[in-house]
mmCIF file of C-alpha atoms in Angstrom:
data_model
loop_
_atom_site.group_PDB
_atom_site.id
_atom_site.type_symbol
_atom_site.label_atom_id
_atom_site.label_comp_id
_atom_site.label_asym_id
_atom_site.label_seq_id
_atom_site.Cartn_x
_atom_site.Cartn_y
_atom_site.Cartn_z
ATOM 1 C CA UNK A 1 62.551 153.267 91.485
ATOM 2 C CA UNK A 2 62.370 157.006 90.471
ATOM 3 C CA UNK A 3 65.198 158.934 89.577
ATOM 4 C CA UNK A 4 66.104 160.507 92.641
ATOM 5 C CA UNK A 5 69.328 162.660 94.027
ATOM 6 C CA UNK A 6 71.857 160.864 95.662
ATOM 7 C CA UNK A 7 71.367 160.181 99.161
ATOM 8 C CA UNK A 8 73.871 159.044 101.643
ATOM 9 C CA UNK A 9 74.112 158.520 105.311
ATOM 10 C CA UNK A 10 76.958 157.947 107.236
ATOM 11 C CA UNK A 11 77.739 155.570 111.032
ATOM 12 C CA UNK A 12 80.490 154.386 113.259
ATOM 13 C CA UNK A 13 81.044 151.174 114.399
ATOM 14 C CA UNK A 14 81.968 150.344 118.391
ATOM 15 C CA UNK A 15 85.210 150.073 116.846
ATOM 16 C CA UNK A 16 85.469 153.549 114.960
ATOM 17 C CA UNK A 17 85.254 152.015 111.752
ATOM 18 C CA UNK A 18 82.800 154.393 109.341
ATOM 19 C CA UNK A 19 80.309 152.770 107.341
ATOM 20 C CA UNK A 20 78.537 154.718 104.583
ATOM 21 C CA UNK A 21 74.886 153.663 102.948
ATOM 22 C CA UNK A 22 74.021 155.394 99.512
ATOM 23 C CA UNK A 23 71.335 155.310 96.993
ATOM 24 C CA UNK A 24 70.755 156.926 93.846
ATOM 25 C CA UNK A 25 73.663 156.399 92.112
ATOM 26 C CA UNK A 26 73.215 152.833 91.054
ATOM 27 C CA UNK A 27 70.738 150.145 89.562
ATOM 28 C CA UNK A 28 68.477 152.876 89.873
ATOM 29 C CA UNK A 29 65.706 151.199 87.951
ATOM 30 C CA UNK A 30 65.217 148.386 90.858
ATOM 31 C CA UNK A 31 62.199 149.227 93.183
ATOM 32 C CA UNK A 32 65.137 150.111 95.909
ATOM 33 C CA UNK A 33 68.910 149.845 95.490
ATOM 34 C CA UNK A 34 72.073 150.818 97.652
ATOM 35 C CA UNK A 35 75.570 150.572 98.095
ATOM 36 C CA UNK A 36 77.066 149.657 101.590
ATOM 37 C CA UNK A 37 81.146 150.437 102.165
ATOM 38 C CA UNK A 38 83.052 149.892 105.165
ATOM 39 C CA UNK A 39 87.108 150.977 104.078
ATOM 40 C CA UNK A 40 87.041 149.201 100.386
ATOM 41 C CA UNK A 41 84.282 146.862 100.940
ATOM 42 C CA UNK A 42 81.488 147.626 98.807
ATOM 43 C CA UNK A 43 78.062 145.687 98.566
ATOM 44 C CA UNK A 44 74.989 146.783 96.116
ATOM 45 C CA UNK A 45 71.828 145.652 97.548
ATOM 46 C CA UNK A 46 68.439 146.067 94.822
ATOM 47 C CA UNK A 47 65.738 144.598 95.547
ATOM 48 C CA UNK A 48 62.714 144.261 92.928
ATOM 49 C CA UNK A 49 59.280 143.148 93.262
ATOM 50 C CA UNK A 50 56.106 142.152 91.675
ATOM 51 C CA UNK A 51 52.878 144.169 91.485
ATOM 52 C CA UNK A 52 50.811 141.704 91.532
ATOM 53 C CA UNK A 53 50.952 137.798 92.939
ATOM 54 C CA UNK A 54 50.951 134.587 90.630
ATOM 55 C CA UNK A 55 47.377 133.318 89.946
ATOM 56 C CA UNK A 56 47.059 130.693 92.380
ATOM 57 C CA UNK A 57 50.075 131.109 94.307
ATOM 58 C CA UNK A 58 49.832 130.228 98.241
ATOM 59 C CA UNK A 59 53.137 131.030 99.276
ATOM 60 C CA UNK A 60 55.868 134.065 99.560
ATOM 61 C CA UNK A 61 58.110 133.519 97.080
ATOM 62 C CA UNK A 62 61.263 135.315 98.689
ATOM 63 C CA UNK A 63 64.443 135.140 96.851
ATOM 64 C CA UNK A 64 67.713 136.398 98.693
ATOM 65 C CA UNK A 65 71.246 135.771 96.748
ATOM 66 C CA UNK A 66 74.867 136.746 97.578
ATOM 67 C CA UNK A 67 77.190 136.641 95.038
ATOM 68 C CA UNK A 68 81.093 137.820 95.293
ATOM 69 C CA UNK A 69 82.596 139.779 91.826
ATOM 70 C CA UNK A 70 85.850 138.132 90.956
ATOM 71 C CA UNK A 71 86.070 141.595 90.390
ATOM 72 C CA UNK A 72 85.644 143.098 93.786
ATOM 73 C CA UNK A 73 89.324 141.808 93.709
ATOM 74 C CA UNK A 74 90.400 142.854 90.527
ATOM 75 C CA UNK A 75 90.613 139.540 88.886
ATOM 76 C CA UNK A 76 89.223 138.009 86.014
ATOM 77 C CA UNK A 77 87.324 134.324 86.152
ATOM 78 C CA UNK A 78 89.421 131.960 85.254
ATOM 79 C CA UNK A 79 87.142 129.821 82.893
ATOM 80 C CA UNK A 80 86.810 129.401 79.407
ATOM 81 C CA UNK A 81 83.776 131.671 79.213
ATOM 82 C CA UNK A 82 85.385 133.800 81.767
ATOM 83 C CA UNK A 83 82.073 134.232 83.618
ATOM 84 C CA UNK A 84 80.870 134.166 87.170
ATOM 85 C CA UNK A 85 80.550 130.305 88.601
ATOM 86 C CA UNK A 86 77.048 129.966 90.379
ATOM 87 C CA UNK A 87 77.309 130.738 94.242
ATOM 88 C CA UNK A 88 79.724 128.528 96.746
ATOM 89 C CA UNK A 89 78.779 127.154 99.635
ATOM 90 C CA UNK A 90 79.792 130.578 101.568
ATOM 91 C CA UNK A 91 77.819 132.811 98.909
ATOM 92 C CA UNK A 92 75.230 130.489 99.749
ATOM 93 C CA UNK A 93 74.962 130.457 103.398
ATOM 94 C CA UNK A 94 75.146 134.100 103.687
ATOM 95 C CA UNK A 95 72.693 134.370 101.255
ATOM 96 C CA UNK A 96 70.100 132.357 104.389
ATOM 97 C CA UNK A 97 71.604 134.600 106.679
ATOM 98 C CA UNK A 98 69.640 137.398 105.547
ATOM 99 C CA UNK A 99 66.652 135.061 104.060
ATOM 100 C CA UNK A 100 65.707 134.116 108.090
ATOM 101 C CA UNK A 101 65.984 137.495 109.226
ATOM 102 C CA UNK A 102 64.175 139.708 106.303
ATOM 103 C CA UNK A 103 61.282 136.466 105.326
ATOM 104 C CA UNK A 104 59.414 136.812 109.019
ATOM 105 C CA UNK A 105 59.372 140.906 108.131
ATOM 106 C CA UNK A 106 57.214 140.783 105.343
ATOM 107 C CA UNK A 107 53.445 141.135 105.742
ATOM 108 C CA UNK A 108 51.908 137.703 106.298
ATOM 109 C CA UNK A 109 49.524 138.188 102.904
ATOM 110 C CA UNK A 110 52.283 139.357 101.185
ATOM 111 C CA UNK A 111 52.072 136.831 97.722
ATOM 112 C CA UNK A 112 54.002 138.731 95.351
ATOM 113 C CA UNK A 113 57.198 137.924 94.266
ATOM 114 C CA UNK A 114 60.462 139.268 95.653
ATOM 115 C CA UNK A 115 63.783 139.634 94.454
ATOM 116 C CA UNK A 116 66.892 140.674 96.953
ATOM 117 C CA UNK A 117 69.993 140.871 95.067
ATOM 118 C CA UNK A 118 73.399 141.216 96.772
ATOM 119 C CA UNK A 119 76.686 141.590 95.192
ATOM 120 C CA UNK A 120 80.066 142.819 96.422
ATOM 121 C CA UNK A 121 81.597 144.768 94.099
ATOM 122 C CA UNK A 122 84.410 145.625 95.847
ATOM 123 C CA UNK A 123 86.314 143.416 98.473
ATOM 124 C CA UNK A 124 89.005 144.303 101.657
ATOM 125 C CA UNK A 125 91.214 141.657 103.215
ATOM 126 C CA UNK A 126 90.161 142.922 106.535
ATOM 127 C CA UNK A 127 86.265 143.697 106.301
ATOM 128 C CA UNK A 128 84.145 140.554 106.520
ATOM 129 C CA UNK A 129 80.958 141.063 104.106
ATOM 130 C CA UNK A 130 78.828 138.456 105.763
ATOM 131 C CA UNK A 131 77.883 141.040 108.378
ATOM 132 C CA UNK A 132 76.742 143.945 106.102
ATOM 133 C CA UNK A 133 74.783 142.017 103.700
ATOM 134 C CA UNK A 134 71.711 142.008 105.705
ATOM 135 C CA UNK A 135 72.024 146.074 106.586
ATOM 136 C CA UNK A 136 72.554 146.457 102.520
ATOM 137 C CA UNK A 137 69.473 144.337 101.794
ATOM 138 C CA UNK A 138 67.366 146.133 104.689
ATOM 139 C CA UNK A 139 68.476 149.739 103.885
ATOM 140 C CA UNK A 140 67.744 148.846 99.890
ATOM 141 C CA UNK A 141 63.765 147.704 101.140
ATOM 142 C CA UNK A 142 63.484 151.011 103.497
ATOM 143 C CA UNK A 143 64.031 152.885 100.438
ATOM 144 C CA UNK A 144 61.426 151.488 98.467
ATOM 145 C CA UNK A 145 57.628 150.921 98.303
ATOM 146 C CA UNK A 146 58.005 147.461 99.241
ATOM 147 C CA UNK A 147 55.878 146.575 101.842
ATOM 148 C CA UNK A 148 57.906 145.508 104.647
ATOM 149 C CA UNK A 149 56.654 145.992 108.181
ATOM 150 C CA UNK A 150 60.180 146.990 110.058
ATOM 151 C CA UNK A 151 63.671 147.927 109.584
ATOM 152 C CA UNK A 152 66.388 145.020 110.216
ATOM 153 C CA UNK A 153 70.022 144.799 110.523
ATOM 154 C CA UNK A 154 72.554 142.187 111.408
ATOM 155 C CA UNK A 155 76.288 142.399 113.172
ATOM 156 C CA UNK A 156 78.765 139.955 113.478
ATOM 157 C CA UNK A 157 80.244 140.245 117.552
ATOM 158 C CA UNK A 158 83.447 138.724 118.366
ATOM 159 C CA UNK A 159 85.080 137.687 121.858
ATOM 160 C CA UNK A 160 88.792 138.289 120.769
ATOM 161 C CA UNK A 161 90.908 138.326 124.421
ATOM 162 C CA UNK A 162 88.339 138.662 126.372
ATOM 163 C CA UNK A 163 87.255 141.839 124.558
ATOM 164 C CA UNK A 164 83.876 141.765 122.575
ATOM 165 C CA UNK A 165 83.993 143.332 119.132
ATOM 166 C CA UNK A 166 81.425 144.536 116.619
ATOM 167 C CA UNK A 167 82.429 143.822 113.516
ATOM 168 C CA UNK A 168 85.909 142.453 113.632
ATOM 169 C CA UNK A 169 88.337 142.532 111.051
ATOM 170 C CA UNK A 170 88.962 138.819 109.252
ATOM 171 C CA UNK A 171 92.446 138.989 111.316
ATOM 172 C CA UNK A 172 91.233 139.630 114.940
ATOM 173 C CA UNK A 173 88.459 136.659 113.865
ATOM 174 C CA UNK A 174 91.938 134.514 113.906
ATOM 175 C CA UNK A 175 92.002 134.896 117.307
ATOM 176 C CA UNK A 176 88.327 134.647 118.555
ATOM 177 C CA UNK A 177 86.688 132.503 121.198
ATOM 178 C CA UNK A 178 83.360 133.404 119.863
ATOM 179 C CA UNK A 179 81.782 134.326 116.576
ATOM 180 C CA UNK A 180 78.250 135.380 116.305
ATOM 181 C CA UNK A 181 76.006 137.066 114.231
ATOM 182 C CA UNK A 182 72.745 138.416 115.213
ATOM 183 C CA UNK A 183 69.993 139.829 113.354
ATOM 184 C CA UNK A 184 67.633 142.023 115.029
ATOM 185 C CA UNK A 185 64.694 144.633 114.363
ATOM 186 C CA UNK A 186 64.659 148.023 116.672
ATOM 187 C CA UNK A 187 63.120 146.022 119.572
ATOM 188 C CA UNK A 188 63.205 142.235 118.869
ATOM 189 C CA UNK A 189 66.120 139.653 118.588
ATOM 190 C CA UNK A 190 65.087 137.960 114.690
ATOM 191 C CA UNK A 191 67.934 134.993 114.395
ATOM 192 C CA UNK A 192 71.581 134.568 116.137
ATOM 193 C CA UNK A 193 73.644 131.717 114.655
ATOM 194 C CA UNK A 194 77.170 131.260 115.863
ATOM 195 C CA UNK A 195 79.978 129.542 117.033
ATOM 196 C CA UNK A 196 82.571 129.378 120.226
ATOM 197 C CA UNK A 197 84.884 127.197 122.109
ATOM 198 C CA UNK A 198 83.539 127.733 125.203
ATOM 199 C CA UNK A 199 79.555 130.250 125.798
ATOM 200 C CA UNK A 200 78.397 130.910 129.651
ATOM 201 C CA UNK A 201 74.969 132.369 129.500
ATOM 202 C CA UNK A 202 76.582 135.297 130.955
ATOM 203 C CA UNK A 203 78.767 135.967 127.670
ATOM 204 C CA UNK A 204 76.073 135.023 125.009
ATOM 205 C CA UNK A 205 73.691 137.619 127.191
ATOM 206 C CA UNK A 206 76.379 140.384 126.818
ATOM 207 C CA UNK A 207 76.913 139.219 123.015
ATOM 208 C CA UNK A 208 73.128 139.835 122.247
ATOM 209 C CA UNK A 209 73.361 143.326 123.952
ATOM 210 C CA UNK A 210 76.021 144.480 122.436
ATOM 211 C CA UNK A 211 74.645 143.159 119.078
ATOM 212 C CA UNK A 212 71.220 144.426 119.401
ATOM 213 C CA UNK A 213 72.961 148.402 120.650
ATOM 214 C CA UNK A 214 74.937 147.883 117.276
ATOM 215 C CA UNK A 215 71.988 147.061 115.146
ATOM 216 C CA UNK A 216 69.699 149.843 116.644
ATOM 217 C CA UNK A 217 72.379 152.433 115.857
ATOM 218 C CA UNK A 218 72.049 151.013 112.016
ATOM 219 C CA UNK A 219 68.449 150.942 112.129
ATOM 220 C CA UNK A 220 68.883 154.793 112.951
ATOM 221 C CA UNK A 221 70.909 155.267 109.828
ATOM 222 C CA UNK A 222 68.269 153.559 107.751
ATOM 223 C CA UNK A 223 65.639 155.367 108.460
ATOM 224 C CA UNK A 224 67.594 158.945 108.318
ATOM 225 C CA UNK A 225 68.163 157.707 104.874
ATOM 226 C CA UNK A 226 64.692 157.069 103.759
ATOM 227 C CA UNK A 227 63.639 160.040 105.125
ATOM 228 C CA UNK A 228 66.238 161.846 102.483
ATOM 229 C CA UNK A 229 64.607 159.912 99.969
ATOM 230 C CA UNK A 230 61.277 160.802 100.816
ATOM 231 C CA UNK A 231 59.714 157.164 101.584
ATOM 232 C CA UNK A 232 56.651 157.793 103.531
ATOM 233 C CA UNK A 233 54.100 155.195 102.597
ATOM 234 C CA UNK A 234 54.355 151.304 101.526
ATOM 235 C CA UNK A 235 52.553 150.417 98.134
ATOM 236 C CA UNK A 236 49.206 148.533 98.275
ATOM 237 C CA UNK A 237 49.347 144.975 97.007
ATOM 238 C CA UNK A 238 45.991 142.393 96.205
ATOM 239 C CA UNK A 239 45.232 140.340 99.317
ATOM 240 C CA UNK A 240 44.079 136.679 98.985
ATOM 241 C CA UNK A 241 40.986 136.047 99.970
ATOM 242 C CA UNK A 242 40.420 134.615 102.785
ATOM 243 C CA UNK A 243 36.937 133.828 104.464
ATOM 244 C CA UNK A 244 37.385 135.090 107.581
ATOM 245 C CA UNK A 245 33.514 133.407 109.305
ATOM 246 C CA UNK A 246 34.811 129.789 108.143
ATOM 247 C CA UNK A 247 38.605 130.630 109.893
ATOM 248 C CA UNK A 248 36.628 131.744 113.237
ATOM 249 C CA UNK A 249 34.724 128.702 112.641
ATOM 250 C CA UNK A 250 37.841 126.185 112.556
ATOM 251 C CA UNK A 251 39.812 127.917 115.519
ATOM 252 C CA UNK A 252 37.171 127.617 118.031
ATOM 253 C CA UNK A 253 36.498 123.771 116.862
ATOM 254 C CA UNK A 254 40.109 122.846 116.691
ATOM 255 C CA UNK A 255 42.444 125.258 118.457
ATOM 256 C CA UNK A 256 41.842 123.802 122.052
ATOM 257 C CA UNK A 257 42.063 120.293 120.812
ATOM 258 C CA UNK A 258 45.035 120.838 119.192
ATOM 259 C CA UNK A 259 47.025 122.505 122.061
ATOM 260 C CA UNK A 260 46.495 119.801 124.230
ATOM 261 C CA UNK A 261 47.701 117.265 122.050
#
């Protein structure tokens, strides 16, 4: 990533709550790299990737990791070596949350090797990071050259008395009768996974709205920010070839068959 000014952007929540996205002050030698804060939370997001793809490789080799700083608490590990432990279950899972969303984004020839690193380096009792790590790791791609064909985010939305809440603090979660968290691009719905006591159609409809208003106010916020930074073209990558006359070839002798199988 070139050295470039610090940028920052600024959003409200539903809820009021102000959530800041900056680059240019940090890991500013990954291809893209921001910081996401909501009160004290803070979460880096770099991502890095390959020029070129692995001779021979067939696949997208797309690696997403959350990790939580004993530090974003102020404590020290408490282990001989006094090191970070590799990621728990929790760092784990969140980590797939944003794998599912930000994987299907990518361009389908895309071979070369990917790196999305997210850390919170800075914690609060009351902000839930799970729900910002995918608008870190999107807004950290829109300000690189990594090709990526859209903009993503992802919001947590809470029924807590009857009330539906973007966002909600780990205490009002206490009290919720549904927890969901939906990943979506400006115009399409990309992965909701969830949990409630009791989901009518009617409430998971109005959870999706709500989510998907949420996420397109983010996706605004993103792109105001790479236009500050001055993104305006993806890099080119090398293709695999494919032979296009022998594809054509296959789909008109087996696609029909197949479909009625």
């Amino acid at each position: 990533m070139s050295l470039q000014p610090i940028q920052q952007v600024s959003f409200q929540l539903p809820n009021g709550a102000e959530v800041t996205i900056e680059t240019g002050k940090l890991a500013r030698q990954a291809d893209g790299a921001v910081t996401v804060r909501q009160g004290n939370c803070i979460i880096l997001a770099t991502v890095v990737a390959n020029k070129e793809p692995k001779a021979g490789q067939s696949f997208f080799p797309l690696s997403v990791d959350y990790q939580e700083k004993f530090a974003s608490a102020g404590r020290i590990p408490g282990s001989f070596f006094k090191r970070e432990a590799r990621l728990n279950d929790y760092e784990i899972l969140t980590s797939r949350l944003v794998d599912r969303a930000l994987r299907p984004l990518f361009p389908e020839d895309y071979l070369c090797d990917v790196q999305v690193l997210i850390t919170l380096i800075s914690s609060d009792k009351e902000v839930m990071p799970d729900a910002l790590t995918c608008l870190a790791a999107s807004a950290a791609l829109a300000v690189s050259d990594i090709p990526i064909k859209e903009i993503i985010s992802e919001v947590r939305v809470g029924k807590i008395n009857g009330e539906f809440i973007v966002n909600p603090t780990r205490t009002e979660l206490e009290n919720a009768d549904m927890d969901f968290i939906v990943a979506a691009t400006d115009k399409n719905l990309m992965m909701v996974e969830g949990e409630s006591k009791e989901c009518s159609e009617e409430d998971l409809v109005k959870v999706l709205e709500i989510a998907h208003n949420a996420i397109r106010v983010q996706i605004a916020a993103q792109q105001q920010l790479r236009d500050k930074v001055g993104i305006t073209a993806k890099r080119e990558y090398t293709k695999p070839y494919t032979n296009e006359a022998l594809e054509q070839k296959i789909i008109s002798l087996a696609k029909d068959k197949m479909y009625a199988i």
